[in-house]
Short mmCIF file of C-alpha atoms and ligand atoms in Angstrom, two decimals:
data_model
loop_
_atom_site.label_atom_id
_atom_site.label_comp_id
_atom_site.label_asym_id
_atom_site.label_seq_id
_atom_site.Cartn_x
_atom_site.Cartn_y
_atom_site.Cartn_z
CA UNK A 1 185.64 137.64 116.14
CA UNK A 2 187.78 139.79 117.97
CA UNK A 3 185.11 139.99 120.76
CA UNK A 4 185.97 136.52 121.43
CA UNK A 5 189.72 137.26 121.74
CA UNK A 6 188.86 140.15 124.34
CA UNK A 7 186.26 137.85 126.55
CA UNK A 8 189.29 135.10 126.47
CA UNK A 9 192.01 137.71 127.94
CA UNK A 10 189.59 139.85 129.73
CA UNK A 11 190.38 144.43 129.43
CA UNK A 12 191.92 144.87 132.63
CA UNK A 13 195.57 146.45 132.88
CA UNK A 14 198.42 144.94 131.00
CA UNK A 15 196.06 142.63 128.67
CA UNK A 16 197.49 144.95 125.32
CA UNK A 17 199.96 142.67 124.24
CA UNK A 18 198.45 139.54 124.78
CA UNK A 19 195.19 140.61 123.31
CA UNK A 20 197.20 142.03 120.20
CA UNK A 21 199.25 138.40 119.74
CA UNK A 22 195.55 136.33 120.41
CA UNK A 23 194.42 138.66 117.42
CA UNK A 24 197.69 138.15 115.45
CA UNK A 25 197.42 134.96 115.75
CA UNK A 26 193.95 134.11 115.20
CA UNK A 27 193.43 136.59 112.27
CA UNK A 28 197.15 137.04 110.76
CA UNK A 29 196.97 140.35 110.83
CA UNK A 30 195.91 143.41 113.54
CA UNK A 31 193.84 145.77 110.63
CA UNK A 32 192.45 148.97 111.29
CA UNK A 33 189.48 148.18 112.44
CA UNK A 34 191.08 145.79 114.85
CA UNK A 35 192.73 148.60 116.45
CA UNK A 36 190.14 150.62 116.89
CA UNK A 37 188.09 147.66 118.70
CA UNK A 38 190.54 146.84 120.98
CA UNK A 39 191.45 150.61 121.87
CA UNK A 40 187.64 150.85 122.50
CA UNK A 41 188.05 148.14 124.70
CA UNK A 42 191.10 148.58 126.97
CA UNK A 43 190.01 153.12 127.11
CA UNK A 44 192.87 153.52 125.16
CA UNK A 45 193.46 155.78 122.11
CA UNK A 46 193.77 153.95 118.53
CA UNK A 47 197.02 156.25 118.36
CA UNK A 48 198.18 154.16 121.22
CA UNK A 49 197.58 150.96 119.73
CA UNK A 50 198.87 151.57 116.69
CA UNK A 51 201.77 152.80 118.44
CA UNK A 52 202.33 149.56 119.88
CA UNK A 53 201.31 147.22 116.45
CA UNK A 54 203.77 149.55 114.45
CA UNK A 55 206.50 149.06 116.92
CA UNK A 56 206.86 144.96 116.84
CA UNK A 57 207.67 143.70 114.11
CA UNK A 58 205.51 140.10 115.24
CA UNK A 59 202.12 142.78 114.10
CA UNK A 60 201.03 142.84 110.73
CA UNK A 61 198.75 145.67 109.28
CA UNK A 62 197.49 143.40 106.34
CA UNK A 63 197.28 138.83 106.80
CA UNK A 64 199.69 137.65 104.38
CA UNK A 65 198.34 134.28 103.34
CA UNK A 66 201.79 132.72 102.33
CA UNK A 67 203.97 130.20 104.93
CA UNK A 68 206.60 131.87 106.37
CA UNK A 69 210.60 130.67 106.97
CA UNK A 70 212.13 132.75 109.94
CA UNK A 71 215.80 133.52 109.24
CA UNK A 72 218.10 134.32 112.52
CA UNK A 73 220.19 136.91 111.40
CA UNK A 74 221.63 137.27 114.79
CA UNK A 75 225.47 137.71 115.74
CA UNK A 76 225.67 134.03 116.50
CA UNK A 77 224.37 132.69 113.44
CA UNK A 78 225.90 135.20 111.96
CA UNK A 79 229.44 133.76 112.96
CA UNK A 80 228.16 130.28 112.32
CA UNK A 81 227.87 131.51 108.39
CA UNK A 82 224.10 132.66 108.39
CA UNK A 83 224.95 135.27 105.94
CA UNK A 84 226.18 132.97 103.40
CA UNK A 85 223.26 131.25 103.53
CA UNK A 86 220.89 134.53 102.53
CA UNK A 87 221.25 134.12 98.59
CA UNK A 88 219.93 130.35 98.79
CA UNK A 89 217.19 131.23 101.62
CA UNK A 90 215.87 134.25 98.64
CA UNK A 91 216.28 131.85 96.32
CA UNK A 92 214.53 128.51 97.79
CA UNK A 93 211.76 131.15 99.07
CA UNK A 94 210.97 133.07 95.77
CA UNK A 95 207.60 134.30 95.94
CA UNK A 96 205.75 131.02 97.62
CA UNK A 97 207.66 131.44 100.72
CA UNK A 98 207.93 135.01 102.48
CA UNK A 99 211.64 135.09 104.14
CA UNK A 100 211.38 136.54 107.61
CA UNK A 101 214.11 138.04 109.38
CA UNK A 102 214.47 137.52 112.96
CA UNK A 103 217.08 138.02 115.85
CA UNK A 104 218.06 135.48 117.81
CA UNK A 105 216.03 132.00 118.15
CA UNK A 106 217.75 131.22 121.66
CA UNK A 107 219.61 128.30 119.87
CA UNK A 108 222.70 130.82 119.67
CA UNK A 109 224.97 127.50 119.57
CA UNK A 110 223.21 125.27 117.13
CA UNK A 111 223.13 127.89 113.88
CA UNK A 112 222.42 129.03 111.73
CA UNK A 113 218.79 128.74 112.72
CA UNK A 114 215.59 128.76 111.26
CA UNK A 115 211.67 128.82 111.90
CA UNK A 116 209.11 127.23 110.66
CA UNK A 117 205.97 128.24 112.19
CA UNK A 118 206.07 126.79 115.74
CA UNK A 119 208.93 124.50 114.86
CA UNK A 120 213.24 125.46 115.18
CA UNK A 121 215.56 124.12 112.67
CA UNK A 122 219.56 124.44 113.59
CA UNK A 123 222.56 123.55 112.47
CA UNK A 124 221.32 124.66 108.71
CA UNK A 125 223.23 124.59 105.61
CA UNK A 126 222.76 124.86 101.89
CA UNK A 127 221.26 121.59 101.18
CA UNK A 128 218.99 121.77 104.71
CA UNK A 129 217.83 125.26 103.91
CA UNK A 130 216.49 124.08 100.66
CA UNK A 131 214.85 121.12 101.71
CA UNK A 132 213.24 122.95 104.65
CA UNK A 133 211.87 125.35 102.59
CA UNK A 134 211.02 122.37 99.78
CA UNK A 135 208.80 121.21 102.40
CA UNK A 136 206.87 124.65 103.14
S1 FES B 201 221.82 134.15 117.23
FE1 FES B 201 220.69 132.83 115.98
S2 FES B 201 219.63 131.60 117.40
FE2 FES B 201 220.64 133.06 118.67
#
């Protein structure tokens, strides 16, 4: 319940963002609905949080119930031959696996990177990125 996310982080100033990745998290997705509680909450507008869900890319309007493989696209994987690697990553993923794209997974000299939920995987190439994903 997302009551239980706002009595964890309390309503006071600043508690947005955290309450919106504690409702991300524990629901996969921050829905209409969701919005409009949490607005209620902090006295803020549900144009205002919505502003804020639509901006990061982290919020999701709608769960998605596959796993997810996190891609760094960044200019340091991207000179370590992440782009090369794209075709397999579509590939390995299909439709079981949705292929996130993010920038920068602060292991700029170990790439190309991945993620796998909570866990980094560097220094990735063809036969890596397949078996990571394999094991999805
Ligand atoms: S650029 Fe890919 S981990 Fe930093």
């Amino acid at each position: 319940m997302i009551d239980a996310v706002l009595s964890a982080n309390g309503t006071g100033k600043g508690q947005l963002l955290p309450i919106l990745h504690a409702v991300q998290a524990e629901f996969g997705c921050i829905d209409a609905a969701s919005e409009g509680t949490i607005a209620n909450a902090l006295n803020l507008s549900r144009a205002e949080v919505h502003g804020v869900v639509s901006f990061y890319h982290d919020f999701k309007p709608e769960a998605d119930p596959r796993p997810e493989l996190q891609l760094c696209r960044a200019e340091a994987c991207q000179a370590r031959g992440v782009e090369a690697l794209v075709p397999t990553a579509e590939a390995a993923c299909g439709n079981r696996v949705k292929l996130g794209i993010v920038y920068c997974l602060g292991l700029c000299s170990a790439g190309p990177c991945a993620r796998v939920g909570d866990k980094l995987h560097a220094r990735l190439d063809e036969n890596a990125l397949v078996a990571l994903v394999n094991g999805i």
